[in-house]
Short mmCIF file of C-alpha atoms and ligand atoms in Angstrom, two decimals:
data_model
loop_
_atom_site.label_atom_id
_atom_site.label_comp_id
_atom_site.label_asym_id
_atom_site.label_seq_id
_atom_site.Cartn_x
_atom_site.Cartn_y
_atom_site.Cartn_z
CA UNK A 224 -122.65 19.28 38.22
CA UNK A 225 -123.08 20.83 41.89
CA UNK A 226 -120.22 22.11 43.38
CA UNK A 227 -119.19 19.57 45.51
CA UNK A 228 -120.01 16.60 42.92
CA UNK A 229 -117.11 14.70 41.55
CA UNK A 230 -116.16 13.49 38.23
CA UNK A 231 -114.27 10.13 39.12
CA UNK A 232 -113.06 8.33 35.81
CA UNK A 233 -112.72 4.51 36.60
CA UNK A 234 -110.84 1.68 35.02
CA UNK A 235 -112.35 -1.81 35.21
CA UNK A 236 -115.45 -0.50 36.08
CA UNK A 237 -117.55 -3.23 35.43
CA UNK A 238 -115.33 -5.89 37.54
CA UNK A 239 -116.30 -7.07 40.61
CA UNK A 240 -114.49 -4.32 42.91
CA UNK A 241 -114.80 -1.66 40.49
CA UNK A 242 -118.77 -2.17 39.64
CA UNK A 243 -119.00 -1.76 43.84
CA UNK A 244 -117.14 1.10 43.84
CA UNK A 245 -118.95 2.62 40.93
CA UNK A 246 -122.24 1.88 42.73
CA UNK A 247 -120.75 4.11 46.01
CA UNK A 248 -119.88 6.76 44.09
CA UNK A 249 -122.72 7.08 42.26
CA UNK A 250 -124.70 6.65 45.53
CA UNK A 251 -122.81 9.77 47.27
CA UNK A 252 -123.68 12.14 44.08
CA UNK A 253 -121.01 11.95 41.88
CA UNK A 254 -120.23 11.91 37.97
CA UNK A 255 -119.40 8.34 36.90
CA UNK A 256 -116.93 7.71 33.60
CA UNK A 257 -116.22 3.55 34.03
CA UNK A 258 -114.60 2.02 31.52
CA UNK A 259 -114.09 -1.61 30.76
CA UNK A 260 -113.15 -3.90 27.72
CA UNK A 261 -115.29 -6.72 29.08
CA UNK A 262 -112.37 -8.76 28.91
CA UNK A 263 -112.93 -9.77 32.75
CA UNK A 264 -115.65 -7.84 33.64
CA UNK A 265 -119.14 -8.23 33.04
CA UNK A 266 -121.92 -6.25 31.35
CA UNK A 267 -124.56 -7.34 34.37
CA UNK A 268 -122.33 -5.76 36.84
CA UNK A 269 -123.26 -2.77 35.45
CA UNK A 270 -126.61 -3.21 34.43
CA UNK A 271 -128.12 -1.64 38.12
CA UNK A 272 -126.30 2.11 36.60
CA UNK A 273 -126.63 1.91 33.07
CA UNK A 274 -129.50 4.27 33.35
CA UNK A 275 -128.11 6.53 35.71
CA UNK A 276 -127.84 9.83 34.62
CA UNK A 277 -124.77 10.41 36.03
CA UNK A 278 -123.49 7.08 35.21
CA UNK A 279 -121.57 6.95 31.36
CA UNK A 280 -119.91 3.80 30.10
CA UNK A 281 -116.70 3.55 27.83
CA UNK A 282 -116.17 0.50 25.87
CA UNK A 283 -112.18 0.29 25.80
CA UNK A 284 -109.03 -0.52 26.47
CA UNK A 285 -106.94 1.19 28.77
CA UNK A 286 -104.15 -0.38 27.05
CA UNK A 287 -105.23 1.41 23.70
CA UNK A 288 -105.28 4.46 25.50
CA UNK A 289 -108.57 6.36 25.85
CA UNK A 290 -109.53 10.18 25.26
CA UNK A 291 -111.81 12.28 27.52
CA UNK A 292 -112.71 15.91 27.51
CA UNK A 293 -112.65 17.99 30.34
CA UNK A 294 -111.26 17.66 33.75
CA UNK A 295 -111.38 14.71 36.26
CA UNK A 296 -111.14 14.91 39.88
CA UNK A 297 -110.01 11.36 40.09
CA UNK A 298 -108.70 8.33 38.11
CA UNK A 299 -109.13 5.40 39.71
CA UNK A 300 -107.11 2.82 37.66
CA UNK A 301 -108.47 -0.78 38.84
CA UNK A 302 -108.18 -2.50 35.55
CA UNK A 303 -106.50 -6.12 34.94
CA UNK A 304 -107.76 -9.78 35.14
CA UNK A 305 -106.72 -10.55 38.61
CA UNK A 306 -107.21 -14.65 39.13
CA UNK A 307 -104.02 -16.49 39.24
CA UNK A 308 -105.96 -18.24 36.66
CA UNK A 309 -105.98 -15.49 34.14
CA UNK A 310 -101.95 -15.55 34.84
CA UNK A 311 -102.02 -19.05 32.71
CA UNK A 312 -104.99 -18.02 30.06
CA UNK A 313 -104.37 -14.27 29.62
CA UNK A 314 -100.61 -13.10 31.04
CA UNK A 315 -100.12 -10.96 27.58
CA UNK A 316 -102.99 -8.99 28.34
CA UNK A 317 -102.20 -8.45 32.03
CA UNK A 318 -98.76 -7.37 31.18
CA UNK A 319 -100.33 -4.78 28.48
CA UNK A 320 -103.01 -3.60 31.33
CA UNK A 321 -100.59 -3.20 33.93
CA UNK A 322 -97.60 -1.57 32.19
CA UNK A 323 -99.10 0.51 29.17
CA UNK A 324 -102.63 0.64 30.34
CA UNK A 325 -101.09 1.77 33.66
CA UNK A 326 -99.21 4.54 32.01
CA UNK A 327 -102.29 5.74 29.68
CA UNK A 328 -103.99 6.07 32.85
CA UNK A 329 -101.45 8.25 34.72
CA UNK A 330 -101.26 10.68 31.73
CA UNK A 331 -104.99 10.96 31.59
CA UNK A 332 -104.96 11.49 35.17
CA UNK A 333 -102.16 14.60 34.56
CA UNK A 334 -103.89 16.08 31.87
CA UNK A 335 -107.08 16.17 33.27
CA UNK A 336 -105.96 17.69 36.63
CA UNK A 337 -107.08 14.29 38.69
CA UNK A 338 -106.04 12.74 41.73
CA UNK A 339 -104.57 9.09 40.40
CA UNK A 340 -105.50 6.39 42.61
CA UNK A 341 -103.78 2.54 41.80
CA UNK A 342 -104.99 -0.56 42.83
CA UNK A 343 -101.81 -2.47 43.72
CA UNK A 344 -101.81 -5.82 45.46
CA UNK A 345 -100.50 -8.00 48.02
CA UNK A 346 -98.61 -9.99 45.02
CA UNK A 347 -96.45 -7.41 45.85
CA UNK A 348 -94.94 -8.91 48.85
CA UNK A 349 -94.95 -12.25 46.90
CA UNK A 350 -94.27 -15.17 49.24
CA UNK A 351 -93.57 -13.26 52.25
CA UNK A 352 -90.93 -13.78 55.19
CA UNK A 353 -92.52 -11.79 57.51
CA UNK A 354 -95.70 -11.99 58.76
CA UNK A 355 -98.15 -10.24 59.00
CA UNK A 356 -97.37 -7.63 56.07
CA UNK A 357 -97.24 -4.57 56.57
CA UNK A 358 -96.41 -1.50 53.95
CA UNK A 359 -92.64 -1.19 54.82
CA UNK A 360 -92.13 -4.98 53.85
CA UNK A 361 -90.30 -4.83 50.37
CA UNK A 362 -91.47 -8.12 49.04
CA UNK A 363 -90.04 -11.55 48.48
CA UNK A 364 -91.18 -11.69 44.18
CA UNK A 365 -90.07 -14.06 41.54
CA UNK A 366 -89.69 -12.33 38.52
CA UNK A 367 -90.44 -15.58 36.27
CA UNK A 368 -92.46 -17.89 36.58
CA UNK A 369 -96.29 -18.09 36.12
CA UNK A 370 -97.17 -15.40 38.59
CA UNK A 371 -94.67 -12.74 37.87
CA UNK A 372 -97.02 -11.47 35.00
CA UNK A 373 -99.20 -9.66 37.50
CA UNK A 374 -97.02 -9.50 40.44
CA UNK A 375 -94.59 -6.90 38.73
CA UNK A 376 -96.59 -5.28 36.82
CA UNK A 377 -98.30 -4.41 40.39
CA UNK A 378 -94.66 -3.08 41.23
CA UNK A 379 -94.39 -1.43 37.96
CA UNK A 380 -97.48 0.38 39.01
CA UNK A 381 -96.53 1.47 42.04
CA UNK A 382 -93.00 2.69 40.61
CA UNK A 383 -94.77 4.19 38.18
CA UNK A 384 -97.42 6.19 40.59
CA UNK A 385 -94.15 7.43 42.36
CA UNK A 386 -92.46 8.60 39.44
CA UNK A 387 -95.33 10.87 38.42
CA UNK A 388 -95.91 12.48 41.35
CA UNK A 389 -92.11 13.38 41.94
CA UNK A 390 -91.76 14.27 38.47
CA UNK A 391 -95.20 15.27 37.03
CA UNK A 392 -96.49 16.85 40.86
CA UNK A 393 -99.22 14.22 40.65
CA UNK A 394 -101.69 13.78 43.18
CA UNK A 395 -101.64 9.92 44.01
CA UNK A 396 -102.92 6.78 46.17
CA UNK A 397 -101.89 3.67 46.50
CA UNK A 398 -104.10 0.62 47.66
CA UNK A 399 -102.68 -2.96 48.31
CA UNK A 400 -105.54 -4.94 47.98
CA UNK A 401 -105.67 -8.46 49.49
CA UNK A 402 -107.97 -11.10 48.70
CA UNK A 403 -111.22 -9.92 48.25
CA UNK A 404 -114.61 -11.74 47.35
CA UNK A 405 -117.99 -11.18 47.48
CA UNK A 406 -121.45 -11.08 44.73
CA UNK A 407 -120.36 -9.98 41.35
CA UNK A 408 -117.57 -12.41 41.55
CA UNK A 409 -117.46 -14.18 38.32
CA UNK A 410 -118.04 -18.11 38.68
CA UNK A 411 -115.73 -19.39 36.42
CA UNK A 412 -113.04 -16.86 37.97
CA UNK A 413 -110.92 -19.50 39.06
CA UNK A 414 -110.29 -17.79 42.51
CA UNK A 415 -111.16 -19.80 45.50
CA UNK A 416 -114.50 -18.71 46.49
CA UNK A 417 -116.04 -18.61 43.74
CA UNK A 418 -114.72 -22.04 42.71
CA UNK A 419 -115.70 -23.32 46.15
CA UNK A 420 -119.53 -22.51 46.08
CA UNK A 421 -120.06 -22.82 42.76
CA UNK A 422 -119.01 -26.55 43.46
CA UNK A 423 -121.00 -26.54 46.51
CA UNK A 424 -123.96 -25.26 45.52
CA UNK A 425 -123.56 -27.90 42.18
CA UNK A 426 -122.82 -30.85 44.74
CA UNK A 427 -119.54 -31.32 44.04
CA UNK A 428 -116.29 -31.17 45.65
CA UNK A 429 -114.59 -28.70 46.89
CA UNK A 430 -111.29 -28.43 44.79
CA UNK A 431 -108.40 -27.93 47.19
CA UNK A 432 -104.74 -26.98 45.89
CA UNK A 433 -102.08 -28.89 47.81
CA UNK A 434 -102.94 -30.02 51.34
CA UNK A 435 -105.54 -26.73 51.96
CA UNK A 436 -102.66 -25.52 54.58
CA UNK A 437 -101.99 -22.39 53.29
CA UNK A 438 -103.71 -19.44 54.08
CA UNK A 439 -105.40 -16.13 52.85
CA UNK A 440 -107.53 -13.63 54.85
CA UNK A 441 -110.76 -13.05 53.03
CA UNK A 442 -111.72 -9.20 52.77
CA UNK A 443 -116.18 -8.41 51.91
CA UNK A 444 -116.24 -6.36 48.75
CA UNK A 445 -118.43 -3.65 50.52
CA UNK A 446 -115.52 -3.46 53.16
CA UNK A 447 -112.50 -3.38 50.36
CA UNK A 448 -114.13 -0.51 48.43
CA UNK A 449 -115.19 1.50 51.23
CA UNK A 450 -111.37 1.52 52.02
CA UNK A 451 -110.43 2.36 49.30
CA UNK A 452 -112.59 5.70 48.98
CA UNK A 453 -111.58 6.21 52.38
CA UNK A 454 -108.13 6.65 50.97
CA UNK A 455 -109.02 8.22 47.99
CA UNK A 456 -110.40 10.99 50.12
CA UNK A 457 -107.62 10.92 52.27
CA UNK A 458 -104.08 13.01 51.89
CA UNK A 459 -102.91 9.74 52.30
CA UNK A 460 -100.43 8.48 49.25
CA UNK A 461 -99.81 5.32 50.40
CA UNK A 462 -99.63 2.35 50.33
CA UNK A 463 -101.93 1.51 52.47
CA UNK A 464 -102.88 -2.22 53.02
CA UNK A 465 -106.38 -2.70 52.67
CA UNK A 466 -108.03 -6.20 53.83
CA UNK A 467 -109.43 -8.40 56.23
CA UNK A 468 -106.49 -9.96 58.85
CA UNK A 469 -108.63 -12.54 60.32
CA UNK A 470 -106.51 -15.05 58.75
CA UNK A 471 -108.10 -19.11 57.28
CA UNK A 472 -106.18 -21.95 55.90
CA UNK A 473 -107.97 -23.05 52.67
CA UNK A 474 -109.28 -26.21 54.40
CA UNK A 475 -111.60 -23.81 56.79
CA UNK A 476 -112.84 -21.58 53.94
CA UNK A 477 -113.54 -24.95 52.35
CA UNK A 478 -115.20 -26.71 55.74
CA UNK A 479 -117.22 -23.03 55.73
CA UNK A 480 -118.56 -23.24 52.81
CA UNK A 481 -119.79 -26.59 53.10
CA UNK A 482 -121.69 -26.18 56.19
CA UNK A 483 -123.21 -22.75 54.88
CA UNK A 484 -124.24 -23.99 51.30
CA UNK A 485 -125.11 -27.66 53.59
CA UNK A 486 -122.89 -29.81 50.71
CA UNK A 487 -122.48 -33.30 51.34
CA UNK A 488 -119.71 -33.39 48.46
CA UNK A 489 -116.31 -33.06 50.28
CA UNK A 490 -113.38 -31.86 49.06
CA UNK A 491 -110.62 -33.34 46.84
CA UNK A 492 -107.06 -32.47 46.40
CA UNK A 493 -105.39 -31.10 43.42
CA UNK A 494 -102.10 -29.86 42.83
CA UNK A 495 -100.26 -26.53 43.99
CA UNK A 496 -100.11 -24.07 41.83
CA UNK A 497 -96.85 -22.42 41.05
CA UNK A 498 -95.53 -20.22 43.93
CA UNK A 499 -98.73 -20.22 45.15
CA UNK A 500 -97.85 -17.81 48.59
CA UNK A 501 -98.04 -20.59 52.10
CA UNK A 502 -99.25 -17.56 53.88
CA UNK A 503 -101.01 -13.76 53.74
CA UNK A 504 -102.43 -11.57 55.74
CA UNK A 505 -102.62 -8.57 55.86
CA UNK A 506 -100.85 -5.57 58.83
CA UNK A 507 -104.41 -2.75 58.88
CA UNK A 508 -102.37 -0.74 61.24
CA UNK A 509 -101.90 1.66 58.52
CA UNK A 510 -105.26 1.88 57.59
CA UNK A 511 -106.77 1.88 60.80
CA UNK A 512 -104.62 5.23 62.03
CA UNK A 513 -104.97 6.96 58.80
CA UNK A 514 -107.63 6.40 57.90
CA UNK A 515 -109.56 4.79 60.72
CA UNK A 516 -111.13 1.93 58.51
CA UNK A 517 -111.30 -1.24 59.33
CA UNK A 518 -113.02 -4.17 57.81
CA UNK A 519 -117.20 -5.04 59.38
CA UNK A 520 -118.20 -8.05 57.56
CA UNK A 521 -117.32 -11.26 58.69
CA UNK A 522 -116.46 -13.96 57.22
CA UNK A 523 -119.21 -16.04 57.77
CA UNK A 524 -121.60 -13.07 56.97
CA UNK A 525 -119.93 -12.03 54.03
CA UNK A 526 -119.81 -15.66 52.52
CA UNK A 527 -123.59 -15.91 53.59
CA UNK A 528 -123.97 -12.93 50.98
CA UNK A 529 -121.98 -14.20 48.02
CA UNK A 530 -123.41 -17.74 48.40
CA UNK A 531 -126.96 -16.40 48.05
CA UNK A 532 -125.45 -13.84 44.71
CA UNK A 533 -124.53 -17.59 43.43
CA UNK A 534 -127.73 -18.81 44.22
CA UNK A 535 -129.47 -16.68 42.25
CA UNK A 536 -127.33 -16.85 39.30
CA UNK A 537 -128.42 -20.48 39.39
CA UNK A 538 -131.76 -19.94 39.84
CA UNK A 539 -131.99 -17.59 37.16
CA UNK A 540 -130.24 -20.07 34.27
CA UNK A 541 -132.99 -22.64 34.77
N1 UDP B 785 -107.26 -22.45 45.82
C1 UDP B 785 -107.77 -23.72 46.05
N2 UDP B 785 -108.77 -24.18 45.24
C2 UDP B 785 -109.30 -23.44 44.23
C3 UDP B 785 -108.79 -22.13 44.02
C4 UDP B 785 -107.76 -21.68 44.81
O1 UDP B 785 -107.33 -24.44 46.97
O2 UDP B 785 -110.21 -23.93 43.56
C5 UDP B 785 -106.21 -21.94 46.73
C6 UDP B 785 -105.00 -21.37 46.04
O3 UDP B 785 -104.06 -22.40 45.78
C7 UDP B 785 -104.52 -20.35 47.04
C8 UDP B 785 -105.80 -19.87 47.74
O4 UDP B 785 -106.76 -20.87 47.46
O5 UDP B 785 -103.67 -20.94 48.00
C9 UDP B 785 -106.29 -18.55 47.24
O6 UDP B 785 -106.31 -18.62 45.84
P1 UDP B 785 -106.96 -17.51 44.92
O7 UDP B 785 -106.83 -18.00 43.51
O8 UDP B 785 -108.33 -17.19 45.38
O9 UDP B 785 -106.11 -16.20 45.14
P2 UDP B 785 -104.55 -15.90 45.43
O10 UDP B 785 -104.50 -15.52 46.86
O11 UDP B 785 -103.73 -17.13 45.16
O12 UDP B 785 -104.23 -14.80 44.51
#
């Protein structure tokens, strides 16, 4: 290791986010630990680092706890299935993730000397009241219900984050991430763009929940991980909002996708999910000051990306 390389342990590693972020770190020079359980995450995600020499994979659970020698200059605990639809198929194993696996990662980030950097979420703020959000907002959350599963374990996290560094002296971050897609994006992820071109690019169509009112603001992956090593860099503890405020109802990602993917299928409606927010987006102000990033891919562009990553995946199955 050269002086000024890193040795960044990082949780979910081979998800969608993480495998990005793994690829940037790796990319800047420094010492890679990811681990995964492959619960969520995939092995091909991975597959472009495997044979990186600074690049080392764990198989495990954060929830089991995991054991690594040496020091760390950074934990960088991303791990939990994140769809709403993983809140119906797998809400034991976010719960264990986000609450044990959460604390297994905080001690391993205080033994081994490491900054500890948490991957919270905009479930925080749960169906909001204000709008835009920005960090000071303390949330509108249901505790029950389907969602609460990974909503307060998010809190947990953050409570948790804040109780080591008062208590234990630890170094932290925390990152509120809002809805972020891009290639790498499992298709049968049940979020809404990759349900939305998979259909399109299968002819089919487009699945909206409820009327396709409601809103979301759609952050690149490249943009959301750059962010986030922008803060872990930073002095910055947090949170810090990271995302993309340009803000779409569900019927324009939908009438988007169409036209880029050139579907003829349509859409159809479905049901609302449980407390399924009416609105998000995200306040940057935060980010932009401290840490002077701000999102560069477009919509559009950034759809234009993941459509052809789908693409491919189909063209590669036949
Ligand atoms: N959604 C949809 N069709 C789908 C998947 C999701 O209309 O096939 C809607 C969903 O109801 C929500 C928005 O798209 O209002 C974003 O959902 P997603 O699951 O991507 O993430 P969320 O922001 O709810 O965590």
């Amino acid at each position: 290791m050269t002086d000024s390389q890193k040795r960044i342990l990082v949780t979910g590693a081979a998800g969608m986010l993480g495998s990005h972020i793994v690829d940037m770190l790796l990319a800047r020079g420094d010492a890679v630990i990811g681990v995964d359980n492959f619960l969520t995450g995939s092995q091909a995600n991975l597959s472009q680092v495997m044979s990186h020499p600074n690049f080392d994979l764990i198989e495990a659970d954060i929830s089991q706890g995991i054991d690594v020698s040496g020091s760390l200059d950074a934990v960088l605990h991303l791990a939990s299935p994140a769809s709403p639809l993983h809140f119906k198929t797998m809400p034991l194993e976010i719960l264990r993730v986000g609450s044990i696996g959460t604390l297994n990662a905080l001690d391993l980030a205080d033994r081994t000397g490491a900054t500890y950097l948490f991957a919270s979420s905009s479930e925080v703020y749960g169906e909001p009241e204000v709008h835009p959000q920005s960090e000071s907002y303390l949330g509108n959350v249901n505790t029950l219900g389907e969602r609460s599963c990974y909503d307060e374990t998010k809190r947990f996290g953050e409570a948790a984050a804040d109780t080591y560094r008062r208590d234990r002296n630890l170094d932290i971050r925390i990152v509120r991430i809002f809805n972020t897609y891009g290639p790498r994006n499992r298709a049968d992820d049940g979020r809404v763009v990759p349900n939305f071109i998979t259909q399109a690019l299968a002819n089919l169509p487009l699945s909206i929940y409820g009327d396709g009112s409601q809103t979301r603001s759609y952050c690149y992956v490249e943009d959301q991980a750059a962010g986030i090593l922008l803060l872990l860099e930073s002095n910055v503890t947090g949170p810090v909002n990271i995302g993309n405020p340009t803000e779409y109802t569900v019927l324009q990602l939908a009438e988007l996708i169409l036209r880029l993917t050139g579907s003829t299928a349509g859409v159809r409606l479905l049901p609302l999910p449980q407390n399924d927010p009416v609105r998000r987006r995200p306040d940057i102000t935060r980010a932009q000051d401290l840490l002077n990033w701000e999102p560069r891919v477009e919509l559009q562009d950034g759809l234009t990306r993941t459509i052809e990553y789908f693409q491919s995946i189909v063209d590669s199955a036949r």
